[in-house]
Tab-separated table of N, CA and C in Angstrom:
chain	number	residue	atom	x	y	z
A	1	MET	N	0.702	-0.896	0.296
A	1	MET	CA	0.108	-0.267	0.441
A	1	MET	C	0.941	1.515	0.364
A	2	THR	N	0.332	1.793	-0.678
A	2	THR	CA	1.652	3.756	-0.799
A	2	THR	C	0.356	3.923	-0.567
A	3	VAL	N	1.522	5.677	0.350
A	3	VAL	CA	1.045	5.664	0.840
A	3	VAL	C	1.113	7.695	0.673
A	4	ASP	N	0.318	8.447	0.056
A	4	ASP	CA	1.084	9.704	-0.620
A	4	ASP	C	0.812	10.840	0.477
A	5	VAL	N	2.383	11.779	1.080
A	5	VAL	CA	2.658	12.116	2.224
A	5	VAL	C	1.750	14.048	1.917
A	6	ALA	N	0.578	14.178	3.016
A	6	ALA	CA	-0.051	15.618	2.031
A	6	ALA	C	-0.422	16.453	3.153
A	7	TYR	N	1.337	15.897	4.001
A	7	TYR	CA	1.592	16.918	4.933
A	7	TYR	C	3.305	15.924	5.913
A	8	CYS	N	3.366	17.670	6.856
A	8	CYS	CA	4.952	16.785	6.697
A	8	CYS	C	4.616	16.868	8.121
A	9	SER	N	5.084	15.674	8.274
A	9	SER	CA	5.539	14.888	9.817
A	9	SER	C	5.924	15.435	10.920
A	10	TYR	N	7.045	16.378	10.929
A	10	TYR	CA	7.241	17.105	11.631
A	10	TYR	C	7.101	18.698	12.378
A	11	CYS	N	6.645	19.511	11.184
A	11	CYS	CA	5.526	20.827	11.129
A	11	CYS	C	4.274	20.340	11.263
A	12	GLY	N	3.639	19.909	10.457
A	12	GLY	CA	2.426	19.219	10.591
A	12	GLY	C	1.423	20.587	9.017
A	13	LYS	N	2.238	21.542	8.948
A	13	LYS	CA	2.051	22.086	7.861
A	13	LYS	C	2.129	20.978	5.960
A	14	SER	N	1.765	21.808	4.677
A	14	SER	CA	1.438	20.929	3.747
A	14	SER	C	2.521	20.517	3.779
A	15	ALA	N	3.138	19.227	2.038
A	15	ALA	CA	3.998	18.747	1.908
A	15	ALA	C	5.251	19.906	1.070
A	16	GLU	N	4.083	20.261	1.307
A	16	GLU	CA	4.296	21.417	-0.727
A	16	GLU	C	4.901	22.289	0.157
A	17	GLY	N	6.255	22.305	-0.882
A	17	GLY	CA	7.435	23.059	0.074
A	17	GLY	C	8.653	22.996	0.130
A	18	ASP	N	9.340	23.748	0.870
A	18	ASP	CA	11.037	23.428	2.035
A	18	ASP	C	10.587	23.290	2.823
A	19	HIS	N	10.866	21.839	3.550
A	19	HIS	CA	10.977	21.553	4.865
A	19	HIS	C	12.537	20.735	4.877
A	20	GLU	N	13.210	20.769	4.758
A	20	GLU	CA	14.874	20.469	4.689
A	20	GLU	C	15.282	20.196	5.436
A	21	VAL	N	14.567	20.805	6.468
A	21	VAL	CA	14.630	21.717	8.237
A	21	VAL	C	14.297	20.371	8.964
A	22	CYS	N	12.750	20.330	8.444
A	22	CYS	CA	12.104	18.979	8.638
A	22	CYS	C	12.886	18.274	8.758
A	23	ALA	N	13.096	18.298	7.970
A	23	ALA	CA	13.059	16.365	7.358
A	23	ALA	C	15.045	15.569	7.966
A	24	LYS	N	15.431	17.112	7.918
A	24	LYS	CA	16.818	16.571	9.004
A	24	LYS	C	16.687	16.786	10.761
A	25	ARG	N	15.424	17.604	10.853
A	25	ARG	CA	15.302	16.946	12.421
A	25	ARG	C	15.087	15.341	12.240
A	26	LEU	N	13.134	15.030	11.768
A	26	LEU	CA	12.822	14.590	11.778
A	26	LEU	C	13.920	12.396	11.626
A	27	THR	N	14.938	12.980	11.319
A	27	THR	CA	15.692	11.065	10.919
A	27	THR	C	16.793	11.716	11.778
A	28	VAL	N	17.579	12.887	12.754
A	28	VAL	CA	18.842	12.504	13.542
A	28	VAL	C	17.811	12.796	15.055
A	29	ILE	N	16.854	13.394	15.033
A	29	ILE	CA	16.559	13.556	16.097
A	29	ILE	C	14.804	13.344	16.295
A	30	ASP	N	14.289	13.547	16.076
A	30	ASP	CA	13.049	13.718	16.485
A	30	ASP	C	11.784	12.600	15.522
A	31	PRO	N	10.881	12.273	16.870
A	31	PRO	CA	9.834	11.809	16.202
A	31	PRO	C	9.084	12.472	15.193
A	32	PRO	N	7.961	11.882	14.315
A	32	PRO	CA	6.439	12.410	13.843
A	32	PRO	C	6.273	13.123	14.632
A	33	ARG	N	5.876	14.176	15.052
A	33	ARG	CA	4.298	14.893	15.164
A	33	ARG	C	3.145	15.009	15.429
A	34	TYR	N	2.887	15.075	13.962
A	34	TYR	CA	1.924	15.565	12.680
A	34	TYR	C	2.085	14.198	11.879
A	35	CYS	N	0.109	13.130	11.720
A	35	CYS	CA	-0.075	12.548	10.942
A	35	CYS	C	0.449	13.259	9.007
A	36	ALA	N	1.377	11.741	8.652
A	36	ALA	CA	1.169	12.695	6.934
A	36	ALA	C	0.828	12.929	6.493
A	37	GLU	N	-0.898	11.830	6.597
A	37	GLU	CA	-2.386	11.872	6.165
A	37	GLU	C	-3.159	12.775	6.545
A	38	CYS	N	-2.715	12.715	7.647
A	38	CYS	CA	-4.813	14.272	7.926
A	38	CYS	C	-3.537	15.012	8.163
A	39	ALA	N	-2.265	15.741	9.272
A	39	ALA	CA	-2.170	16.302	9.716
A	39	ALA	C	-2.432	16.750	10.816
A	40	ARG	N	-2.883	15.587	11.493
A	40	ARG	CA	-3.530	15.907	12.739
A	40	ARG	C	-2.337	15.593	14.022
A	41	ARG	N	-2.356	16.418	15.522
A	41	ARG	CA	-1.529	16.172	15.638
A	41	ARG	C	-1.026	14.290	16.990
A	42	MET	N	-0.045	13.328	16.561
A	42	MET	CA	0.321	12.680	17.391
A	42	MET	C	0.369	12.450	18.083
A	43	VAL	N	-0.486	11.286	19.734
A	43	VAL	CA	0.487	10.144	21.004
A	43	VAL	C	1.411	10.088	20.562
A	44	VAL	N	2.474	10.391	20.969
A	44	VAL	CA	4.182	10.329	20.501
A	44	VAL	C	4.719	9.645	21.712
A	45	GLN	N	5.699	8.555	21.841
A	45	GLN	CA	6.160	8.043	23.117
A	45	GLN	C	7.251	7.366	22.833
A	46	VAL	N	8.324	8.238	23.395
A	46	VAL	CA	10.239	8.620	23.395
A	46	VAL	C	10.264	7.912	24.507
A	47	THR	N	11.126	6.235	24.324
A	47	THR	CA	11.622	5.210	24.901
A	47	THR	C	13.571	5.142	24.254
A	48	PRO	N	14.110	4.968	25.855
A	48	PRO	CA	15.637	4.674	25.403
A	48	PRO	C	15.717	3.564	23.809
A	49	ALA	N	14.989	3.130	23.763
A	49	ALA	CA	14.891	2.303	22.985
A	49	ALA	C	14.829	2.225	21.591
A	50	GLY	N	14.274	3.674	21.224
A	50	GLY	CA	12.969	4.179	20.069
A	50	GLY	C	11.451	5.536	20.805
A	51	TRP	N	11.331	5.302	19.631
A	51	TRP	CA	10.026	5.783	19.896
A	51	TRP	C	9.037	5.124	19.431
A	52	THR	N	7.526	5.560	19.689
A	52	THR	CA	5.897	5.345	18.448
A	52	THR	C	5.233	6.708	18.617
A	53	ALA	N	4.578	6.608	17.608
A	53	ALA	CA	3.987	7.763	17.037
A	53	ALA	C	2.280	7.215	16.001
A	54	ARG	N	1.358	7.800	17.143
A	54	ARG	CA	0.287	7.197	16.968
A	54	ARG	C	-1.041	8.088	16.667
A	55	CYS	N	-2.132	8.056	15.129
A	55	CYS	CA	-2.760	8.549	14.637
A	55	CYS	C	-3.867	7.748	15.396
A	56	SER	N	-4.533	9.095	15.725
A	56	SER	CA	-6.494	8.677	15.690
A	56	SER	C	-7.260	7.638	14.740
A	57	ARG	N	-7.117	8.288	13.619
A	57	ARG	CA	-7.136	7.464	12.769
A	57	ARG	C	-5.833	6.720	11.690
A	58	HIS	N	-5.229	6.726	11.387
A	58	HIS	CA	-4.136	5.799	10.492
A	58	HIS	C	-2.940	5.287	11.175
A	59	GLY	N	-3.061	4.554	12.630
A	59	GLY	CA	-3.277	4.031	13.328
A	59	GLY	C	-1.318	4.246	14.263
A	60	GLU	N	-0.721	3.214	14.109
A	60	GLU	CA	0.512	3.550	15.220
A	60	GLU	C	1.846	3.715	13.658
A	61	ILE	N	3.016	4.249	14.216
A	61	ILE	CA	4.330	3.869	13.543
A	61	ILE	C	5.492	3.969	14.332
A	62	THR	N	6.551	3.563	14.205
A	62	THR	CA	7.415	3.178	15.184
A	62	THR	C	8.911	3.022	14.858
A	63	SER	N	9.939	3.354	15.292
A	63	SER	CA	11.049	4.073	14.758
A	63	SER	C	12.133	2.778	14.545
A	64	ALA	N	11.368	1.874	15.036
A	64	ALA	CA	11.995	-0.043	14.692
A	64	ALA	C	11.997	-0.300	14.163
A	65	ARG	N	12.664	-1.254	13.204
A	65	ARG	CA	12.833	-1.353	11.748
A	65	ARG	C	12.500	-2.545	12.233
């Protein structure tokens, strides 16, 4: 299943435009704070082992690979 990203997972704004700083933060330090599909604020839990982020409509994503 392919998901079209409509919103930035870090700042919650439209994915169109320059989000270079957001992308750097997501890959290096921070978990996503907003759902990339609907821009809803997600419930995020950070642990020493990684993080989980849950959207009330689209489910959970995690840093585990």
